[in-house]
Short mmCIF file of C-alpha atoms and ligand atoms in Angstrom, two decimals:
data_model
loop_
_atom_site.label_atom_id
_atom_site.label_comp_id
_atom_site.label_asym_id
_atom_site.label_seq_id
_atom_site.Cartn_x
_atom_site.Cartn_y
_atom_site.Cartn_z
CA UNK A 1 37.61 125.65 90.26
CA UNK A 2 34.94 124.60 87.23
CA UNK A 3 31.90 122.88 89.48
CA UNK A 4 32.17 119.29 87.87
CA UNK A 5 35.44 119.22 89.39
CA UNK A 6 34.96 120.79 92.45
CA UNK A 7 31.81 118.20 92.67
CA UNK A 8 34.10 115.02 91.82
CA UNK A 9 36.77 115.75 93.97
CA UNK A 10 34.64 116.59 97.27
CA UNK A 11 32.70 113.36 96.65
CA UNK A 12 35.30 111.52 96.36
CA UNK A 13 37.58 112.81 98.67
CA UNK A 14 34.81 112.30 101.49
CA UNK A 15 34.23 108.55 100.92
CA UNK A 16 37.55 107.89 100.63
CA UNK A 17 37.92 109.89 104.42
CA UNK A 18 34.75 107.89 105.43
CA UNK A 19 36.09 104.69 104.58
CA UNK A 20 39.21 105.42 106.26
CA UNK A 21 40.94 105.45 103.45
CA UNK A 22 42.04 108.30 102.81
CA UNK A 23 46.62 107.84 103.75
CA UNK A 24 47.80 111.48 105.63
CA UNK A 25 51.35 111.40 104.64
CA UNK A 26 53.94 111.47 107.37
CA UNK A 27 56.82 113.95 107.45
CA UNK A 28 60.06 112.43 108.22
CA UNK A 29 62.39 115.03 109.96
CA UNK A 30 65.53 113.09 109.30
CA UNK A 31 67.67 111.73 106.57
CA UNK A 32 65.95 108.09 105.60
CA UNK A 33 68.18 106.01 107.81
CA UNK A 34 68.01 102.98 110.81
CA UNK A 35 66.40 105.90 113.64
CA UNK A 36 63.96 108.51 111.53
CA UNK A 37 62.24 111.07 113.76
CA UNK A 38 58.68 111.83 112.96
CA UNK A 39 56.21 114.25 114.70
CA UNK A 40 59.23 114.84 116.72
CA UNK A 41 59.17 111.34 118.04
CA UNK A 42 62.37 108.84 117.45
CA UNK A 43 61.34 105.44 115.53
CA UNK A 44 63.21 102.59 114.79
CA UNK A 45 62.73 102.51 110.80
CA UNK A 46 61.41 99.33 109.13
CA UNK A 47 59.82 101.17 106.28
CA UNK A 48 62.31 101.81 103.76
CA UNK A 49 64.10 100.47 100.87
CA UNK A 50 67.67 101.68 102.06
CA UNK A 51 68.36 98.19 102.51
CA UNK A 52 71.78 98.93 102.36
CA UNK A 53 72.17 102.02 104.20
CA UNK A 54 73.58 103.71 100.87
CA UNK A 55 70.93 106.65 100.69
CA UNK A 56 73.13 108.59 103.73
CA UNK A 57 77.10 106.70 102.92
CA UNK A 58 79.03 109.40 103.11
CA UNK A 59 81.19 108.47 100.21
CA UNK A 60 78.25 108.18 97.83
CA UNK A 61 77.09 111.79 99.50
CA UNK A 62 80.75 112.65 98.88
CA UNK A 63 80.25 111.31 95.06
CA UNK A 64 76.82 113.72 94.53
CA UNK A 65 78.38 116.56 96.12
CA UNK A 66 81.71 116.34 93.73
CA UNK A 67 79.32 115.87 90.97
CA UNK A 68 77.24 119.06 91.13
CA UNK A 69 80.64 120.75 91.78
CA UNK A 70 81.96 119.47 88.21
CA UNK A 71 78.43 119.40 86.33
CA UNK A 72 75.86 121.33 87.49
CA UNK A 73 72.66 120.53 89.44
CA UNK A 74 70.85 119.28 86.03
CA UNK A 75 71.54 117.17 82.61
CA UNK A 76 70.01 120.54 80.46
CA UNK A 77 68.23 118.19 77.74
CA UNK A 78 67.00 114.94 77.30
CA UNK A 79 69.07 112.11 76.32
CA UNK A 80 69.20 111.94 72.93
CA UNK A 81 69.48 115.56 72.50
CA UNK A 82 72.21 117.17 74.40
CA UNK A 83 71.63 115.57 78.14
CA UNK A 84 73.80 112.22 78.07
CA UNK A 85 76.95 114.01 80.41
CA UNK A 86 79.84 111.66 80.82
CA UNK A 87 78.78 110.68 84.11
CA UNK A 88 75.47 108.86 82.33
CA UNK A 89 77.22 107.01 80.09
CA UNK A 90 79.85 105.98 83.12
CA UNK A 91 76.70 104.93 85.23
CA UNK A 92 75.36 102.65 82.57
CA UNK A 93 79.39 101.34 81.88
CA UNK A 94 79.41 100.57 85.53
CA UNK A 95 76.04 99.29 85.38
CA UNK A 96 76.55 96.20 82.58
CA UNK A 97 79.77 95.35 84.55
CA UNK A 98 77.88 94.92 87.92
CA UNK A 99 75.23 92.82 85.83
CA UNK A 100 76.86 91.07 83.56
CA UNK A 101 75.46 91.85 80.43
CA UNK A 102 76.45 93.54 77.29
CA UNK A 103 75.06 96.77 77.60
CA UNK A 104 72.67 99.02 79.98
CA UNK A 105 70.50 102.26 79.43
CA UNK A 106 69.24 103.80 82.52
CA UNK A 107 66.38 105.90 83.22
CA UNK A 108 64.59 108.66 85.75
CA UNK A 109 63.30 106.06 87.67
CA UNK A 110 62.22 102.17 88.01
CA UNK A 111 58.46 103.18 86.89
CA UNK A 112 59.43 105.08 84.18
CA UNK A 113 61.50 102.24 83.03
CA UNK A 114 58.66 100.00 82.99
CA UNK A 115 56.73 103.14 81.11
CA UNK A 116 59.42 103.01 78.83
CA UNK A 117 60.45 99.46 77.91
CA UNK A 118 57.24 97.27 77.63
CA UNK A 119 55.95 99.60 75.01
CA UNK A 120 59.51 100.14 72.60
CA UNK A 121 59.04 96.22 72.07
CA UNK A 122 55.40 95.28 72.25
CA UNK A 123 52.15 96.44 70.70
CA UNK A 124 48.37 95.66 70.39
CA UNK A 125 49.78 92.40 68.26
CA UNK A 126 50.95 91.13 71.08
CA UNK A 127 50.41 89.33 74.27
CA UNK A 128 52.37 89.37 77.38
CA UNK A 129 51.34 87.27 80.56
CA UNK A 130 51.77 88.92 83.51
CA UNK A 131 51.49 87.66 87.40
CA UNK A 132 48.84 88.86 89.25
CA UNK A 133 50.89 90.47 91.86
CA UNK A 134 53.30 92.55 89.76
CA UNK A 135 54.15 95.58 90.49
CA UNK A 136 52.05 98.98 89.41
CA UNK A 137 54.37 100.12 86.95
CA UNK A 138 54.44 96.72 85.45
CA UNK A 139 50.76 97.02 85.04
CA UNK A 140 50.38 100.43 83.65
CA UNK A 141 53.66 99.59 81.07
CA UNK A 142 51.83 96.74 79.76
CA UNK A 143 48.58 98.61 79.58
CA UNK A 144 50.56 101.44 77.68
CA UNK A 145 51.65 98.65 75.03
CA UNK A 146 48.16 98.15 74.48
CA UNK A 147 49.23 94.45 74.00
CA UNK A 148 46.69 92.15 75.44
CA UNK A 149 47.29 91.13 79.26
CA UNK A 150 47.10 87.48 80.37
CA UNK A 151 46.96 87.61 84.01
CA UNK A 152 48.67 84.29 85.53
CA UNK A 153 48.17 83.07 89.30
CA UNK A 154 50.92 84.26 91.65
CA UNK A 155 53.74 81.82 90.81
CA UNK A 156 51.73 78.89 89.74
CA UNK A 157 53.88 77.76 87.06
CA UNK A 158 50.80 75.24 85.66
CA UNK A 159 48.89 78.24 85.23
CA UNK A 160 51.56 80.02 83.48
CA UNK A 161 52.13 76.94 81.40
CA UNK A 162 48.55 76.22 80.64
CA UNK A 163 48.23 79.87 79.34
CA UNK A 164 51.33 80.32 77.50
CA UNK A 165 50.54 77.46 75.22
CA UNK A 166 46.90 78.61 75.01
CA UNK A 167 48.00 81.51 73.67
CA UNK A 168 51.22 80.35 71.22
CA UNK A 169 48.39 77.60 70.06
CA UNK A 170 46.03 80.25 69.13
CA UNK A 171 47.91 81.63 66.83
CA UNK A 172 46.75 84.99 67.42
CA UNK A 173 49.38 86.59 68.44
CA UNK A 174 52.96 88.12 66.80
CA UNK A 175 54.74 88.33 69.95
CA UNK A 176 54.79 86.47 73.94
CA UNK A 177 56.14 88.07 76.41
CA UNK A 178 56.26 86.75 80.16
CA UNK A 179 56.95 89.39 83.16
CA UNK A 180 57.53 89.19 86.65
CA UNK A 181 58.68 90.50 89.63
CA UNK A 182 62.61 89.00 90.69
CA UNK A 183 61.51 89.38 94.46
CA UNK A 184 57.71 90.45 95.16
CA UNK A 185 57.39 93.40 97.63
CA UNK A 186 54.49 92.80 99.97
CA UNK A 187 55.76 89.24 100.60
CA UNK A 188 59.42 89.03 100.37
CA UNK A 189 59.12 85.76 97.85
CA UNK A 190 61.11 85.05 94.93
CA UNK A 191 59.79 84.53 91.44
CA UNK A 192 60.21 80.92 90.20
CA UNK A 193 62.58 82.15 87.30
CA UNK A 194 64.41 78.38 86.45
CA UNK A 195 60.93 77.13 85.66
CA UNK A 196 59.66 80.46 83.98
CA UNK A 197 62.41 80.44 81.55
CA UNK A 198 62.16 76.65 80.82
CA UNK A 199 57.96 77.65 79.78
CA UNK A 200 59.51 80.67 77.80
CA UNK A 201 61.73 78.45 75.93
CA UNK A 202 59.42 75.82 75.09
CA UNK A 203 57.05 78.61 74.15
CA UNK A 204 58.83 81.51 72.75
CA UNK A 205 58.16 84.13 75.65
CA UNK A 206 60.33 87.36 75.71
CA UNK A 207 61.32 86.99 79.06
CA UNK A 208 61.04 90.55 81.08
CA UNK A 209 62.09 90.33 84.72
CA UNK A 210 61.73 93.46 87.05
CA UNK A 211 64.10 92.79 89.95
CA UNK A 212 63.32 96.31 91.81
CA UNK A 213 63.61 94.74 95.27
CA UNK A 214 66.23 92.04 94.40
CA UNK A 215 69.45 93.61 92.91
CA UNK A 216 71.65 94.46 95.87
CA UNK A 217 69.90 92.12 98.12
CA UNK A 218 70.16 88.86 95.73
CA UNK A 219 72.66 86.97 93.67
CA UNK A 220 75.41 88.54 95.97
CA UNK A 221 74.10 91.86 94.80
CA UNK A 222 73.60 91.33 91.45
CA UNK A 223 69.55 90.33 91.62
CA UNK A 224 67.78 87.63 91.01
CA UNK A 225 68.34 86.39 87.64
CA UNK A 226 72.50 86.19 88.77
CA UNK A 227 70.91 84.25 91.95
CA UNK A 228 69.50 81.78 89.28
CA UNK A 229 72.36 81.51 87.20
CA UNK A 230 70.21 82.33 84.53
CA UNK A 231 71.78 85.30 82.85
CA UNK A 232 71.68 83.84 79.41
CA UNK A 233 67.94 83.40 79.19
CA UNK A 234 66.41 86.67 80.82
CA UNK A 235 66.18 89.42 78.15
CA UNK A 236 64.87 91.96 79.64
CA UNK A 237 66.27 92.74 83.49
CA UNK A 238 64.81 96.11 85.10
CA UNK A 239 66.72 97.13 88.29
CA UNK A 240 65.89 100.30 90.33
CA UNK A 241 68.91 103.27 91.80
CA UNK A 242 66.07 104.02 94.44
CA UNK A 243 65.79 100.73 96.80
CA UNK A 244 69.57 98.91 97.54
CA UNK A 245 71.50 101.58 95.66
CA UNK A 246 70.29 104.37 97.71
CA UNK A 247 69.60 107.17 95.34
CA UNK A 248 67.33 107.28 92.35
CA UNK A 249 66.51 105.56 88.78
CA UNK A 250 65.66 102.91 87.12
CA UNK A 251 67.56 100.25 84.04
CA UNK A 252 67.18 97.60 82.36
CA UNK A 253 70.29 95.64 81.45
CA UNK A 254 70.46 93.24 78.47
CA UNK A 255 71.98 92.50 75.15
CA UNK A 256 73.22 95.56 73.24
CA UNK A 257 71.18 94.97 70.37
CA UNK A 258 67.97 95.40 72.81
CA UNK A 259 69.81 98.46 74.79
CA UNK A 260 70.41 100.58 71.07
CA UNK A 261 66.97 100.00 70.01
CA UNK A 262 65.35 101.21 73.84
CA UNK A 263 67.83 104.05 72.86
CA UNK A 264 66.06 105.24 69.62
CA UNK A 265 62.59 103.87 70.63
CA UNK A 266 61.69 104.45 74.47
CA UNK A 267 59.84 107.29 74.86
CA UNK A 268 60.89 108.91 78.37
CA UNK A 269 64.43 108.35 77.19
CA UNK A 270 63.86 110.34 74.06
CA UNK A 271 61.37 113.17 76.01
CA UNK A 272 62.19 113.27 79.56
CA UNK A 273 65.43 115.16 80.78
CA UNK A 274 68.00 112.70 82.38
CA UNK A 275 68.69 112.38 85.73
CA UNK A 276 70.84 114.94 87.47
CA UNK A 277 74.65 114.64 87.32
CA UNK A 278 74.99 113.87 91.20
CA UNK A 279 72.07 111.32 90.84
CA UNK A 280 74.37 109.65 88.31
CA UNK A 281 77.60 109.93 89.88
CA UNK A 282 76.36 109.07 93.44
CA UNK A 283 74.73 105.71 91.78
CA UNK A 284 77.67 105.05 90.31
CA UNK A 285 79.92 105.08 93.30
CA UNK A 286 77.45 103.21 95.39
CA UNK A 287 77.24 100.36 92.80
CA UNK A 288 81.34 100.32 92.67
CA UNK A 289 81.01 99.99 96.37
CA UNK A 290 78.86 97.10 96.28
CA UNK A 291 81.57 95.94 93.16
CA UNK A 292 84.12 95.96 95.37
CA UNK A 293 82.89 94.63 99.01
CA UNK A 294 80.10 92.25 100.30
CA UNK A 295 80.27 93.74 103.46
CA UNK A 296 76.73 96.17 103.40
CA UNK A 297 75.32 92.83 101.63
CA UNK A 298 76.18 90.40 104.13
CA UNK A 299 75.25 93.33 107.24
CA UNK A 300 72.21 92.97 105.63
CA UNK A 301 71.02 88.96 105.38
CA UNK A 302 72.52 88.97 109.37
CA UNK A 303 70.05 91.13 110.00
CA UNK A 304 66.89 90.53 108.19
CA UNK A 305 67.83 86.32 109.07
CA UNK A 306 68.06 87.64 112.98
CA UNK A 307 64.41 89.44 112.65
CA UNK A 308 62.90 87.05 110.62
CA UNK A 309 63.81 84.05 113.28
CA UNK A 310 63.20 86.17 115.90
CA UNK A 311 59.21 87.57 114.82
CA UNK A 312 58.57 83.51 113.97
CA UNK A 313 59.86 82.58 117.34
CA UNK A 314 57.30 85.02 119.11
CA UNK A 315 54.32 83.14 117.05
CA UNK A 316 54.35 85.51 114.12
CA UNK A 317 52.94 84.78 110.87
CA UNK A 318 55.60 85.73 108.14
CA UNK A 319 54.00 84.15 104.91
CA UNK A 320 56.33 83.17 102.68
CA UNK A 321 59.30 85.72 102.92
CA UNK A 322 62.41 84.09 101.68
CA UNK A 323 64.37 87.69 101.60
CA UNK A 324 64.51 91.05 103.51
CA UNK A 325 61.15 91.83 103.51
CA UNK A 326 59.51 90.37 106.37
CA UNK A 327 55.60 90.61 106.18
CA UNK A 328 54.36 89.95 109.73
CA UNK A 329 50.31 88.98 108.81
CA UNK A 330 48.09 90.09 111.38
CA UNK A 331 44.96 89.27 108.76
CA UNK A 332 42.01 91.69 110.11
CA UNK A 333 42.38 95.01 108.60
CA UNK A 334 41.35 97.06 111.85
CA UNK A 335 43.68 94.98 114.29
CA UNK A 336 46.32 95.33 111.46
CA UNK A 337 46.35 99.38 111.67
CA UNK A 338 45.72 99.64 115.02
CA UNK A 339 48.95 97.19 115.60
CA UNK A 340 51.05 99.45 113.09
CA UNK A 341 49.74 102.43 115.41
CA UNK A 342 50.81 101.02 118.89
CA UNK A 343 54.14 99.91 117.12
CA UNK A 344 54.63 103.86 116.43
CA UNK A 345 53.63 104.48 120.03
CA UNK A 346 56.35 102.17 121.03
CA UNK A 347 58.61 104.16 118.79
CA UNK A 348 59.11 101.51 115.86
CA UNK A 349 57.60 102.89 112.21
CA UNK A 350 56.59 99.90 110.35
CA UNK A 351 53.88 100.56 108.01
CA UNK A 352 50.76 98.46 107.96
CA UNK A 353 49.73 97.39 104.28
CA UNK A 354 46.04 96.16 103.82
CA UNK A 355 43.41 95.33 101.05
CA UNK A 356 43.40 96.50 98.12
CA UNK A 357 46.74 96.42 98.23
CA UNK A 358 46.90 92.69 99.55
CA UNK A 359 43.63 90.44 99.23
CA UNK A 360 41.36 91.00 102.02
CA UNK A 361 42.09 89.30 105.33
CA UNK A 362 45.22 89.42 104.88
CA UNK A 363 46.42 92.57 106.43
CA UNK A 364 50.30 92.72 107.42
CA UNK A 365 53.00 94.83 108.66
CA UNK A 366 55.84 95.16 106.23
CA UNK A 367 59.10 95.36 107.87
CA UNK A 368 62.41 95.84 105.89
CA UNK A 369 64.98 95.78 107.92
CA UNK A 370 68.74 97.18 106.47
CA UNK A 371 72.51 96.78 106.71
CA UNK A 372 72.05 99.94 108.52
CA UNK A 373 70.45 98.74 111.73
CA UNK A 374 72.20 97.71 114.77
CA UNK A 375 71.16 94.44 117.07
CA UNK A 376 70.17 96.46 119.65
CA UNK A 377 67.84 98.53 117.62
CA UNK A 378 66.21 94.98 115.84
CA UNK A 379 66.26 93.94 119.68
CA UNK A 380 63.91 96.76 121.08
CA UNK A 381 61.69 96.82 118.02
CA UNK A 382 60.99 93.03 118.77
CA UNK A 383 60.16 93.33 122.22
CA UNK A 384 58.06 96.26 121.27
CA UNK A 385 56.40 92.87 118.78
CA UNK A 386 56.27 91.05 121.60
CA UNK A 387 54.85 93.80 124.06
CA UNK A 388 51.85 95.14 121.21
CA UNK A 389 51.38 91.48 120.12
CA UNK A 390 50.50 90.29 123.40
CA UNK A 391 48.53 93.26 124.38
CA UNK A 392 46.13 92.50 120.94
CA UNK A 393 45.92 88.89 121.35
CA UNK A 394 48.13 88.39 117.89
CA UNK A 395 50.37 86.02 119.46
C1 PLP B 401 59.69 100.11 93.62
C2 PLP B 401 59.44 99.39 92.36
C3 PLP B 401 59.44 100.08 91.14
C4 PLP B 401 59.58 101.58 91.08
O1 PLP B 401 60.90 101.96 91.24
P1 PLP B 401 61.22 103.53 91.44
O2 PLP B 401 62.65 103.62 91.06
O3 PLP B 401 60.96 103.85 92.85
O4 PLP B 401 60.33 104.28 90.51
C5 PLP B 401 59.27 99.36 89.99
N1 PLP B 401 59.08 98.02 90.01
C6 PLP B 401 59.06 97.33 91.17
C7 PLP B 401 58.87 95.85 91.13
C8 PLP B 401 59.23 97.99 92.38
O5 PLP B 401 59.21 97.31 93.53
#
């Protein structure tokens, strides 16, 4: 290794260990379902974005497997070349139907999308205003656009007001854009999209929403902007095959005007191969699943409503989850990881999330509970809360 890097990565690597930083990465010995084992010890699993169990259905395993029998294990090209199979184009057919817009175009994943997207349509002419706790990939697909980035408060619509006509009044831009997260994933809220559309009207915003954590869970499955009624006025929705759909990829659904153009202009469409045939088939049958029943959907509410009442009626603080994801805010960052490590002792794997990815002093466990889990399972992971909140004086 050349010195300068060997010298930047031990320095770095050190302070990051000192500061107790530094994240080992567990291995998970099972399939990513309600009971995970890991260092050889069972857990109840409130970690992942399964929310509907889909990841291990057998018929969507039964989908993949049928799919690599027909197809192959890979697409061979990239989209526009030779890689859009049949079973792409019936993903994105199924796709528009379960959204309800004109047309879809899907990509390798949700990040990618947001690689992909923000930059097709806006450029250093532009500005797009952006709330301060969007998601990653929103940030670095904005930053790609080199467009210039108007951070808003968290859903404080004044601010978002006050800002948007700053900037149409200046006159300095070609283009507005306005993009949020449907549901926000460290604190289960979701964004205030009637009022964000009525500012994007009166302004001119292109209105961008990346519902990652809401389709499946919201709008009877659909997302957010179906929850809203507010399919009409949202141009841009980005939805994820990873989280509710169980497998992996990432969309955005829209008008097909906006869907041909991403097609000739999006740049890991055009230079990235496509996802595998059994990714696409096995999202396909798990969204015609979700199509055809409510059942996984409603399994789900039941049982992130029963956790959610039960971790307030212990004298948790959940902050302001209105969906699945149930933050439980312990505040100090110390007490907040040793409280996610007793809950492992215990045998429940909830994660604990702290600064910088939350503001400081406000350290939380993130629990996401799924259709998948049982009531006796949510039952012994909150008397494990109970047992571990007690013991460190949380509640
Ligand atoms: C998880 C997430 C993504 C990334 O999706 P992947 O398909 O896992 O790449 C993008 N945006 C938001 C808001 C997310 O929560």
């Amino acid at each position: 290794m050349t010195k300068v890097l060997q010298q930047f990565l031990t320095e770095n690597l050190s302070e990051l260990r000192r500061q107790g930083l530094y994240n080992e990465i567990d291995k998970v010995g099972t399939p990513n379902g309600p009971i995970i084992r890991i260092h050889g010890q069972e857990q109840i699993n409130l970690s992942s974005n399964n929310y509907l169990g889909l990841a291990t259905d057998e018929r969507v395993k039964a989908a993949a497997v049928e799919a690599i029998r027909n197809w192959g294990v890979g697409a061979g090209a990239v989209r526009t070349i030779n890689g859009t199979l049949e079973v792409h184009e019936k993903l994105e057919k199924t796709l528009a139907l379960f959204k309800g817009t004109e047309a879809v175009i899907s990509y390798q994943s949700g990040f990618n999308c947001n690689m992909a997207a923000i930059s097709a349509v806006m450029d250093k002419n532009d500005a797009i205003l952006s709330d301060e706790l969007n998601h990653a990939s929103i940030i670095d697909g904005c930053r790609l656009s080199r467009a210039k980035i108007i951070r808003f408060s968290h859903s404080d619509m004044d601010d978002l007001y006050r800002q948007a006509k700053a900037a149409k009044e200046s006159g300095s831009y070609n283009k507005l854009m306005v993009i949020t997260d449907g549901v926000f994933s460290m604190d289960g809220d979701i964004a205030k999209l009637p009022q964000i559309a009525e500012i994007a009207e009166e302004y001119d915003l292109i209105t961008y929403v990346d519902d990652a954590h809401g389709s499946g869970v919201l709008g009877k499955g659909a997302g957010t902007v179906k929850h809203f009624g507010l399919q009409e006025k949202i141009d841009f929705q980005i939805g994820t095959l990873s989280k509710a759909i169980g497998v992996v990829g990432g969309y955005v659904a829209g008008k097909k005007e906006l869907i041909d153009w991403l097609k000739v202009r999006s740049r890991p469409f055009l230079f990235s191969t496509a996802v595998t045939p059994a990714d696409a088939a096995a999202a396909t049958k798990a969204i015609k699943l979700l199509m055809e029943s409510t059942e996984l959907f409603e399994r789900l509410w039941k049982n992130a409503d029963y956790l959610r009442n039960a971790l307030k009626k212990l004298g948790f603080d959940i902050g302001r989850s209105e969906t699945p994801i149930t933050p439980c805010i312990i505040g100090d960052e110390k007490t907040t990881q040793i409280f996610s490590r007793r809950l492992f002792e215990e045998g429940v794997y909830a994660k604990s999330i702290v600064f910088p990815t939350v503001p400081k002093g406000t350290g939380r466990i993130r629990n996401m509970p799924t259709a998948a889990h049982t009531k006796e399972m949510l039952d012994r992971a909150v008397s494990v809360y109970e047992k571990v909140g007690k013991e460190l004086g949380i509640i």
